[in-house]
């Protein structure tokens, strides 16, 4: 229990007593992660196979169709 | 097809952009972590507050770089799922496993001990703090190991079997991921991080000497960095030699492109300095170089560790010509044959698909067996001509020379810096020497990026060597969506880079005004 408490204190006191540079860097990290995960990933970079198919079997079929008949249009599209 | 090429090209530019930006941060993290760990070890041994202040200063710069660089590599994984969905499915758990280990084990290890490094000065024992600093350094390198293992598998796919039912490569031998290419790539890339960070420390310290501030602090820092840099550049050269041998063995086309070599000889010279002939093609008789200074036997020694070995050129590889150690000409599989075998493999995949739809188990087994036998050249089936299998020769050739000539300068640089810092006061008093140190900073970044250009451009057109060219790996997305996100990334990463440079400069300037030299 004291180990958990010590770890908690390390982080809690660490953040509380952080320098202005440290705070600035943390704000930068959080803004960056927000942009990456909640804007870029969500709106611009969906995993197309995950989004458009429910099962791995369907995903495999989609890739098989495309790779075995290279000129065939893929059954998924970013504009869907 | 035209639109597809545009999507491929924009997706490649986007991937290159994000990878280049990511690699601006990574090597500094890898190398600075080591330098800080060494400085803290010296502090622990000497108990000198001067070394404590030195450690803390560089640790702060490490923290800035770590904070701004962290997670920039995630963008590359986003791109796999959207721009390169066929690729990301095709590589299956081979690629997924190392990246998952990297995320779960190495990154969390690194992140946990980074917290102790920055928050733990007064809360944990000095010994535990030192261990945490070293574990951060080791964690960063282990993190790089898994990424580089995944990259190496793309260059030399091994330890897997393709399963047409899952349409993925399935790992059958985890140990094969640690191929010669992977081991050399890991050490080559990680050690190059030592070199880059060493130049960074020397350049910043030289600025302090230039401003006549904290001269003892700067000299101490330069000594540690120069030794790390010298060890780093020697070991990087050694692993570079190992990489060349592996490339000659598994990616001869890349080696030929690195040398601009179209027709190999036995023995084969290496061009130290050369100007490529832009009119040279693999199937014409134009000379390879407009001008060159060659070292006899050089490429035979570099690629085969045999002064008289034959090294095939681009035309030899395309025509399937090789000369063995006894000097006999032997025929390998020509690229025209590979394309034919690749198209045959595609037909087996179609047969498998039809049999599967008809629930014909016997036909599925037959198609699967035939596919397995021809799978080695599966990717060539997507090429319409052998020309498509040649990487961009000029970019690979010149990037290789930037890397090697720049690496040679760095070796000389660290020797000069060590002589100057120990033997006399040139380093402290010579503005010329200090300027040389500043100017070497952009050079080391250029050399570092050139190394990746050689590795990645030289293996084109493959996303997975011989198995999946980029035209088959791409998703069916519109070029305009890639163009939008390309510029979005360009802006975001440029802002991050400006933030990094401005925060670093401010911190260095503030640090230089603090008296680190007081005892």
XYZ file of C-alpha atoms in Angstrom:
599
model
C 0.000 0.000 0.000
C 2.849 2.358 0.840
C 4.404 1.665 -2.568
C 1.187 2.721 -4.310
C 1.033 5.773 -2.070
C 4.645 6.638 -2.909
C 3.985 6.305 -6.638
C 0.875 8.478 -6.270
C 2.849 11.107 -4.334
C 5.622 11.050 -6.941
C 3.201 11.929 -9.724
C 0.930 14.193 -7.668
C 3.761 16.267 -6.201
C 5.633 16.134 -9.472
C 2.773 17.692 -11.400
C 1.929 20.152 -8.599
C 5.454 21.470 -8.283
C 6.223 21.399 -11.986
C 8.147 24.321 -13.480
C 6.501 26.656 -15.990
C 8.493 24.932 -18.733
C 7.103 21.561 -17.623
C 3.549 22.929 -17.646
C 4.071 24.411 -21.088
C 5.336 21.070 -22.410
C 2.419 19.176 -20.893
C -0.055 21.597 -22.465
C 1.712 21.067 -25.783
C 1.551 17.279 -25.378
C -2.169 17.361 -24.530
C -3.022 19.681 -27.437
C -1.005 17.469 -29.750
C -2.678 14.260 -28.560
C -6.101 15.897 -28.843
C -5.385 16.939 -32.445
C -3.984 13.507 -33.297
C -6.712 11.361 -31.764
C -9.846 13.514 -31.786
C -9.398 15.384 -35.041
C -6.943 13.633 -37.324
C -7.727 10.027 -36.423
C -11.464 10.519 -36.035
C -12.193 12.655 -39.081
C -9.377 12.026 -41.530
C -7.854 8.626 -40.863
C -10.446 5.914 -40.339
C -9.209 2.337 -40.595
C -11.110 1.611 -43.789
C -11.314 -2.161 -43.427
C -12.407 -1.859 -39.796
C -14.993 0.738 -40.678
C -16.520 -0.881 -43.741
C -16.617 -4.548 -42.731
C -17.920 -6.313 -39.678
C -15.859 -9.485 -39.673
C -12.293 -10.468 -40.487
C -13.672 -12.838 -43.106
C -15.284 -9.953 -44.976
C -12.110 -7.889 -44.693
C -10.040 -10.774 -46.034
C -12.474 -11.168 -48.948
C -12.230 -7.477 -49.798
C -8.433 -7.582 -49.874
C -8.450 -10.897 -51.766
C -10.734 -9.447 -54.427
C -8.517 -6.434 -54.850
C -5.203 -8.289 -54.853
C -6.290 -11.165 -57.073
C -7.931 -8.855 -59.613
C -5.665 -5.794 -59.430
C -7.775 -3.606 -61.717
C -10.976 -4.240 -59.784
C -12.271 -1.308 -57.763
C -12.021 -1.823 -54.059
C -15.373 -2.247 -52.380
C -14.591 0.468 -49.846
C -14.075 4.138 -50.333
C -13.153 7.015 -48.087
C -16.152 8.942 -49.362
C -18.572 6.262 -48.090
C -4.736 4.352 -63.340
C -3.573 7.957 -63.583
C -5.597 8.845 -60.486
C -4.266 5.760 -58.707
C -0.718 6.897 -59.391
C -1.565 10.284 -57.955
C -2.963 8.680 -54.827
C 0.131 6.494 -54.550
C 2.459 9.438 -55.057
C 0.667 11.711 -52.591
C 0.468 8.915 -50.037
C 4.183 8.295 -50.441
C 4.940 11.995 -50.027
C 2.733 12.085 -46.968
C 4.437 9.057 -45.441
C 7.868 10.476 -46.254
C 6.955 13.839 -44.728
C 5.737 12.341 -41.460
C 8.647 9.887 -41.266
C 11.209 12.652 -41.879
C 9.669 14.873 -39.196
C 9.411 11.960 -36.771
C 13.068 11.149 -37.346
C 14.077 14.701 -36.453
C 13.041 14.000 -32.849
C 13.845 10.301 -32.392
C 17.648 10.197 -32.787
C 18.090 13.120 -30.399
C 15.990 11.292 -27.797
C 18.009 8.086 -28.251
C 21.393 9.759 -28.015
C 20.671 12.444 -25.445
C 19.231 9.817 -23.079
C 22.605 8.057 -23.155
C 24.631 11.248 -22.681
C 22.448 12.305 -19.736
C 22.762 8.828 -18.180
C 26.559 9.004 -18.479
C 26.635 12.488 -16.941
C 24.440 11.384 -14.039
C 26.689 8.359 -13.512
C 29.678 10.708 -13.269
C 27.746 12.798 -10.768
C 26.997 9.692 -8.698
C 30.670 8.776 -8.717
C 32.047 12.244 -7.985
C 29.108 13.662 -5.975
C 30.035 16.974 -7.570
C 27.185 19.505 -7.767
C 28.794 20.808 -10.938
C 28.008 17.470 -12.621
C 24.527 17.501 -11.092
C 23.800 20.871 -12.710
C 25.305 19.660 -15.982
C 23.077 16.575 -15.908
C 19.961 18.592 -15.124
C 20.584 21.070 -17.932
C 20.880 18.394 -20.621
C 18.037 16.416 -19.060
C 15.801 19.474 -19.533
C 16.688 19.644 -23.217
C 16.053 15.895 -23.455
C 12.630 16.492 -21.852
C 11.725 19.207 -24.374
C 12.651 17.003 -27.303
C 10.876 13.993 -25.766
C 7.685 15.945 -25.082
C 7.475 17.474 -28.541
C 8.529 14.337 -30.398
C 6.406 11.846 -28.480
C 3.544 10.305 -30.457
C 4.615 11.857 -33.773
C 5.169 8.285 -34.989
C 1.506 7.447 -34.355
C 0.594 9.342 -37.507
C 2.447 6.727 -39.530
C 0.200 4.032 -38.054
C -2.892 6.085 -38.913
C -1.690 6.256 -42.509
C -1.319 2.474 -42.697
C -5.001 1.955 -41.913
C -6.316 4.610 -44.298
C -3.892 5.081 -47.177
C -2.350 1.621 -47.176
C -5.173 -0.643 -46.053
C -4.248 -3.562 -48.344
C -0.732 -3.402 -46.994
C -1.791 -3.212 -43.350
C -4.045 -6.239 -43.777
C -1.510 -8.199 -45.859
C 1.323 -7.861 -43.320
C -0.958 -9.156 -40.582
C 0.469 -9.940 -37.183
C 4.040 -9.893 -38.493
C 3.918 -6.139 -38.434
C 1.332 -5.869 -35.684
C 3.233 -7.914 -33.089
C 6.408 -5.802 -32.921
C 4.383 -2.577 -32.924
C 2.140 -3.891 -30.148
C 5.161 -4.923 -28.064
C 6.664 -1.510 -28.711
C 3.509 0.211 -27.504
C 2.848 -1.948 -24.486
C 6.271 -2.715 -23.140
C 8.924 -0.350 -24.346
C 6.903 2.858 -24.520
C 5.363 2.395 -21.079
C 8.754 1.514 -19.620
C 10.200 4.627 -21.191
C 7.294 6.823 -20.087
C 7.296 5.495 -16.501
C 10.966 6.097 -15.924
C 10.886 9.482 -17.639
C 8.497 10.526 -14.856
C 10.979 9.359 -12.218
C 13.756 11.210 -14.063
C 11.937 14.525 -13.879
C 9.816 14.210 -10.738
C 12.045 11.989 -8.653
C 15.130 14.084 -7.841
C 13.993 14.698 -4.255
C 11.579 11.778 -3.929
C 13.634 8.687 -4.744
C 17.136 7.699 -3.751
C 19.967 8.955 -5.996
C 20.761 5.368 -6.929
C 17.160 4.643 -7.944
C 17.092 7.888 -9.905
C 20.221 6.871 -11.790
C 18.720 3.451 -12.534
C 15.590 5.214 -13.851
C 17.661 7.403 -16.144
C 19.447 4.376 -17.559
C 16.146 2.503 -17.924
C 14.712 5.466 -19.852
C 17.706 5.271 -22.154
C 17.357 1.492 -22.554
C 13.562 1.782 -22.939
C 13.963 4.290 -25.771
C 16.344 1.926 -27.547
C 14.068 -1.089 -27.029
C 11.213 0.988 -28.386
C 13.301 1.682 -31.485
C 14.210 -2.017 -31.726
C 10.599 -3.116 -32.341
C 9.927 -0.411 -34.894
C 13.126 -1.249 -36.747
C 12.419 -4.991 -36.591
C 9.062 -4.296 -38.269
C 10.767 -2.104 -40.868
C 13.442 -4.736 -41.503
C 10.763 -7.368 -42.130
C 9.411 -5.205 -44.944
C 12.912 -5.178 -46.466
C 13.461 -8.900 -45.912
C 10.199 -10.737 -45.203
C 11.012 -13.945 -43.309
C 9.510 -16.196 -40.659
C 5.987 -16.150 -42.106
C 3.638 -18.066 -44.360
C 0.965 -16.512 -46.501
C -2.537 -17.793 -45.733
C -4.920 -17.126 -48.666
C -7.936 -17.787 -46.425
C -7.011 -14.931 -44.098
C -5.239 -13.017 -46.883
C -2.504 -12.272 -44.402
C 0.989 -13.356 -43.658
C 1.003 -15.498 -40.567
C 4.025 -15.587 -38.319
C 5.535 -19.075 -38.041
C 8.924 -18.184 -36.594
C 9.187 -15.156 -34.305
C 12.989 -15.494 -34.186
C 13.231 -14.865 -37.927
C 12.150 -11.296 -37.320
C 15.624 -10.748 -35.892
C 17.343 -11.225 -39.227
C 20.766 -9.859 -40.085
C 19.025 -6.902 -41.735
C 17.015 -6.209 -38.562
C 20.005 -6.433 -36.212
C 22.191 -4.231 -38.382
C 19.361 -1.767 -38.951
C 18.678 -1.503 -35.228
C 22.273 -0.838 -34.257
C 22.937 1.380 -37.268
C 19.923 3.608 -36.576
C 20.290 3.683 -32.787
C 24.012 4.372 -32.866
C 23.460 7.132 -35.397
C 21.268 8.690 -32.683
C 24.308 8.769 -30.387
C 26.229 10.605 -33.105
C 23.470 13.140 -33.712
C 22.978 13.863 -30.004
C 26.735 14.171 -29.503
C 26.948 16.823 -32.227
C 23.929 18.563 -30.682
C 25.639 18.746 -27.263
C 28.909 19.906 -28.812
C 27.147 22.582 -30.903
C 25.185 23.960 -27.933
C 28.289 23.885 -25.740
C 30.281 25.642 -28.452
C 27.692 28.401 -28.499
C 28.316 28.886 -24.767
C 32.050 29.003 -25.414
C 31.420 31.487 -28.211
C 29.450 33.658 -25.790
C 32.138 33.080 -23.139
C 29.651 31.693 -20.671
C 29.936 28.586 -18.488
C 33.225 27.609 -20.118
C 33.991 24.736 -17.730
C 30.459 23.407 -18.079
C 30.755 23.563 -21.863
C 34.144 21.819 -21.867
C 32.859 19.036 -19.603
C 29.825 18.525 -21.836
C 31.942 18.504 -24.992
C 34.271 15.864 -23.538
C 31.422 13.476 -22.720
C 29.636 14.129 -26.024
C 32.757 13.792 -28.158
C 33.587 10.387 -26.681
C 30.003 9.220 -27.164
C 30.055 10.606 -30.700
C 33.368 8.966 -31.571
C 32.205 5.582 -30.241
C 28.889 6.120 -32.040
C 30.353 6.961 -35.444
C 32.857 4.076 -35.340
C 30.123 1.595 -34.409
C 27.711 3.154 -36.925
C 30.311 2.647 -39.659
C 30.801 -0.942 -38.560
C 27.073 -1.705 -38.617
C 26.801 0.189 -41.903
C 29.287 -2.281 -43.332
C 27.136 -5.130 -41.975
C 24.068 -3.524 -43.548
C 25.796 -3.309 -46.936
C 26.548 -7.045 -46.858
C 22.926 -7.821 -45.941
C 21.610 -5.516 -48.664
C 23.891 -7.195 -51.226
C 22.505 -10.563 -50.135
C 18.798 -9.763 -49.905
C 18.229 -6.524 -51.857
C 20.813 -6.490 -54.672
C 18.700 -4.025 -56.675
C 18.954 -1.511 -53.836
C 22.736 -1.918 -53.715
C 22.969 -1.451 -57.480
C 20.882 1.741 -57.188
C 23.078 2.980 -54.316
C 26.038 2.668 -56.679
C 24.316 3.691 -59.900
C 25.706 0.398 -61.185
C 24.072 -1.051 -64.301
C 26.614 -3.642 -65.420
C 28.572 -5.392 -62.701
C 32.147 -6.593 -62.877
C 34.402 -9.053 -61.149
C 36.015 -7.379 -59.219
C 33.820 -4.295 -58.919
C 35.155 -0.814 -58.137
C 33.233 1.678 -56.037
C 32.734 5.257 -57.178
C 33.894 7.574 -54.412
C 32.775 10.708 -56.215
C 30.673 10.601 -59.362
C 28.118 12.365 -61.487
C 25.415 10.044 -62.824
C 24.568 10.064 -66.494
C 20.863 11.058 -66.603
C 20.422 9.319 -69.971
C 21.550 5.952 -68.685
C 18.944 3.191 -68.752
C 19.351 -0.458 -67.950
C 18.852 -1.415 -71.601
C 21.055 1.111 -73.435
C 24.814 1.438 -73.851
C 25.274 4.899 -72.389
C 28.060 5.204 -69.789
C 26.902 5.030 -66.165
C 28.722 8.185 -65.037
C 29.568 11.489 -66.689
C 32.478 11.735 -64.311
C 33.750 9.482 -61.547
C 36.662 8.754 -59.267
C 36.627 5.073 -58.418
C 38.342 2.907 -55.841
C 39.326 -0.442 -57.386
C 37.778 -3.530 -55.731
C 35.843 -1.186 -53.402
C 32.322 -2.460 -53.974
C 33.394 -6.115 -54.002
C 34.939 -5.615 -50.563
C 32.019 -3.543 -49.251
C 29.258 -5.832 -50.493
C 30.793 -9.294 -50.375
C 33.872 -8.912 -48.142
C 35.785 -10.454 -51.030
C 38.126 -8.228 -53.073
C 37.446 -10.174 -56.284
C 33.725 -10.858 -55.967
C 31.241 -10.080 -58.713
C 28.635 -7.479 -57.828
C 25.617 -7.440 -60.136
C 24.343 -4.217 -61.639
C 20.753 -3.279 -62.436
C 20.879 -4.824 -65.947
C 22.457 -8.030 -64.581
C 19.743 -8.387 -61.957
C 16.965 -7.718 -64.462
C 18.474 -10.229 -66.878
C 19.055 -12.760 -64.111
C 22.835 -12.916 -64.483
C 25.145 -13.724 -61.580
C 28.773 -14.840 -61.397
C 29.614 -17.236 -58.599
C 32.786 -17.405 -56.486
C 34.401 -19.774 -58.996
C 33.895 -17.222 -61.776
C 31.193 -19.188 -63.600
C 28.252 -17.265 -65.015
C 25.022 -18.609 -63.596
C 21.496 -17.685 -64.436
C 19.120 -16.607 -61.725
C 15.454 -15.786 -62.196
C 15.164 -12.809 -64.541
C 12.689 -10.045 -63.815
C 10.621 -10.975 -66.882
C 10.315 -14.477 -65.429
C 9.477 -13.073 -62.015
C 6.659 -11.016 -63.511
C 5.328 -14.119 -65.259
C 5.537 -16.160 -62.031
C 3.861 -13.326 -60.115
C 0.951 -13.255 -62.571
C 0.723 -17.029 -62.250
C 0.529 -16.634 -58.467
C -2.278 -14.107 -58.879
C -4.139 -16.628 -61.017
C -3.772 -19.218 -58.224
C -5.206 -16.684 -55.807
C -8.176 -16.161 -58.133
C -8.546 -19.957 -58.427
C -8.507 -20.174 -54.655
C -11.156 -17.482 -54.402
C -13.411 -19.193 -56.964
C -12.956 -22.573 -55.270
C -13.777 -21.002 -51.945
C -16.993 -19.496 -53.273
C -17.891 -22.895 -54.743
C -16.960 -24.591 -51.424
C -14.632 -26.905 -53.373
C -12.141 -27.945 -50.687
C -9.935 -29.993 -52.995
C -9.551 -27.153 -55.496
C -8.841 -24.760 -52.633
C -6.023 -26.986 -51.401
C -4.558 -27.328 -54.901
C -4.693 -23.561 -55.515
C -3.238 -22.877 -52.090
C -0.328 -25.277 -52.691
C 0.414 -23.754 -56.103
C 0.230 -20.258 -54.638
C 2.692 -21.246 -51.927
C 5.170 -22.471 -54.544
C 5.009 -19.232 -56.537
C 4.464 -16.792 -53.673
C 8.127 -15.751 -53.545
C 7.524 -13.550 -56.617
C 3.878 -12.718 -55.908
C 4.406 -8.964 -55.994
C 6.024 -8.965 -59.446
C 2.648 -9.915 -60.888
C 1.493 -6.335 -60.314
C 4.253 -4.906 -62.508
C 3.633 -4.289 -66.183
C 7.296 -3.988 -67.136
C 10.692 -4.604 -65.590
C 11.311 -0.841 -65.532
C 8.792 -0.555 -62.717
C 11.042 -2.708 -60.510
C 13.936 -0.224 -60.603
C 14.113 2.216 -57.675
C 14.866 5.926 -58.267
C 18.593 5.550 -58.938
C 19.722 9.183 -58.714
C 18.097 9.917 -55.345
C 19.374 6.666 -53.831
C 22.854 7.192 -55.280
C 23.307 10.782 -54.090
C 21.668 10.163 -50.686
C 24.114 7.293 -50.134
C 27.027 9.606 -50.873
C 25.696 12.293 -48.558
C 25.463 9.655 -45.820
C 28.917 8.168 -46.372
C 30.824 11.413 -47.016
C 28.962 13.090 -44.127
C 29.750 10.103 -41.909
C 33.417 10.418 -42.851
C 33.354 14.089 -41.870
C 31.733 13.210 -38.516
C 34.485 10.715 -37.711
C 37.089 13.375 -38.431
C 35.042 15.965 -36.541
C 34.949 14.000 -33.277
C 38.689 13.293 -33.477
C 39.427 16.992 -34.038
C 37.088 18.022 -31.209
C 38.738 15.566 -28.797
C 42.223 16.749 -29.749
C 41.191 20.384 -29.373
C 39.457 19.912 -26.056
C 42.242 17.871 -24.425
C 45.498 19.006 -25.979
C 45.144 22.756 -25.929
C 42.600 25.542 -25.687
C 41.626 25.678 -29.375
C 38.115 24.589 -28.577
C 37.702 27.237 -25.880
C 39.366 30.084 -27.738
C 38.980 29.469 -31.449
C 35.855 30.989 -32.953
C 36.608 29.068 -36.145
C 36.402 25.780 -34.268
C 33.201 26.879 -32.577
C 31.697 27.761 -35.961
C 32.692 24.360 -37.303
C 30.786 22.824 -34.385
C 27.626 24.851 -35.137
C 27.763 24.047 -38.835
C 28.160 20.342 -38.163
C 24.725 20.313 -36.497
C 22.715 20.724 -39.750
C 25.156 18.341 -41.432
C 24.463 15.548 -38.942
C 20.695 15.957 -39.412
C 21.163 15.835 -43.181
C 23.308 12.698 -42.906
C 20.760 11.076 -40.605
C 17.879 11.742 -43.007
C 19.977 10.670 -46.005
C 20.434 7.269 -44.362
C 16.678 6.752 -44.287
C 16.313 7.963 -47.859
C 18.802 5.285 -48.960
C 16.967 2.615 -46.970
C 13.455 3.519 -48.092
C 13.826 4.954 -51.586
C 16.310 2.226 -52.475
C 13.745 -0.507 -51.861
C 11.081 0.949 -54.132
C 8.689 -0.090 -55.607
C 8.132 -2.495 -52.727
C 6.200 -1.954 -49.550
C 7.048 -5.573 -48.730
C 10.090 -6.735 -50.684
C 9.095 -8.836 -53.726
C 5.604 -9.467 -52.323
C 3.633 -6.245 -52.415
C 4.417 -3.197 -54.559
C 3.031 0.142 -53.498
C 0.438 0.160 -56.326
C -1.174 -2.953 -54.788
C -0.733 -1.780 -51.200
C -2.706 1.431 -51.655
C -6.333 2.004 -50.668
C -8.965 3.215 -53.060
C -9.171 6.726 -51.707
C -9.349 10.018 -53.499
C -6.122 11.896 -54.125
C -7.696 15.127 -52.897
C -8.235 13.699 -49.393
C -4.555 12.748 -49.218
C -3.534 16.181 -50.482
C -5.568 17.850 -47.723
C -4.060 15.716 -44.963
C -0.580 16.097 -46.466
C -0.723 19.867 -46.033
C -2.380 19.494 -42.663
C 0.558 17.391 -41.466
C 3.043 19.746 -43.058
C 1.559 22.601 -41.028
C 1.216 20.647 -37.746
C 4.717 19.233 -37.859
C 6.225 22.548 -38.866
C 4.509 24.162 -35.869
C 5.892 21.402 -33.644
C 9.355 21.910 -35.067
C 9.179 25.661 -34.551
C 7.950 25.034 -30.980
C 10.851 22.632 -30.392
C 13.466 25.016 -31.724
C 12.090 28.098 -29.957
C 11.624 26.376 -26.569
C 15.055 24.764 -26.865
C 16.723 28.070 -27.793
C 15.013 29.874 -24.921
C 16.059 27.164 -22.493
C 19.636 27.125 -23.770
C 19.807 30.908 -23.558
C 18.402 30.851 -20.024
C 20.785 28.040 -19.076
C 23.755 29.917 -20.441
C 22.976 32.825 -18.111
C 22.964 30.513 -15.089
C 26.347 29.983 -13.524
C 26.874 26.238 -13.900
C 30.562 26.542 -13.068
C 30.266 27.628 -9.451
C 31.404 24.878 -7.088
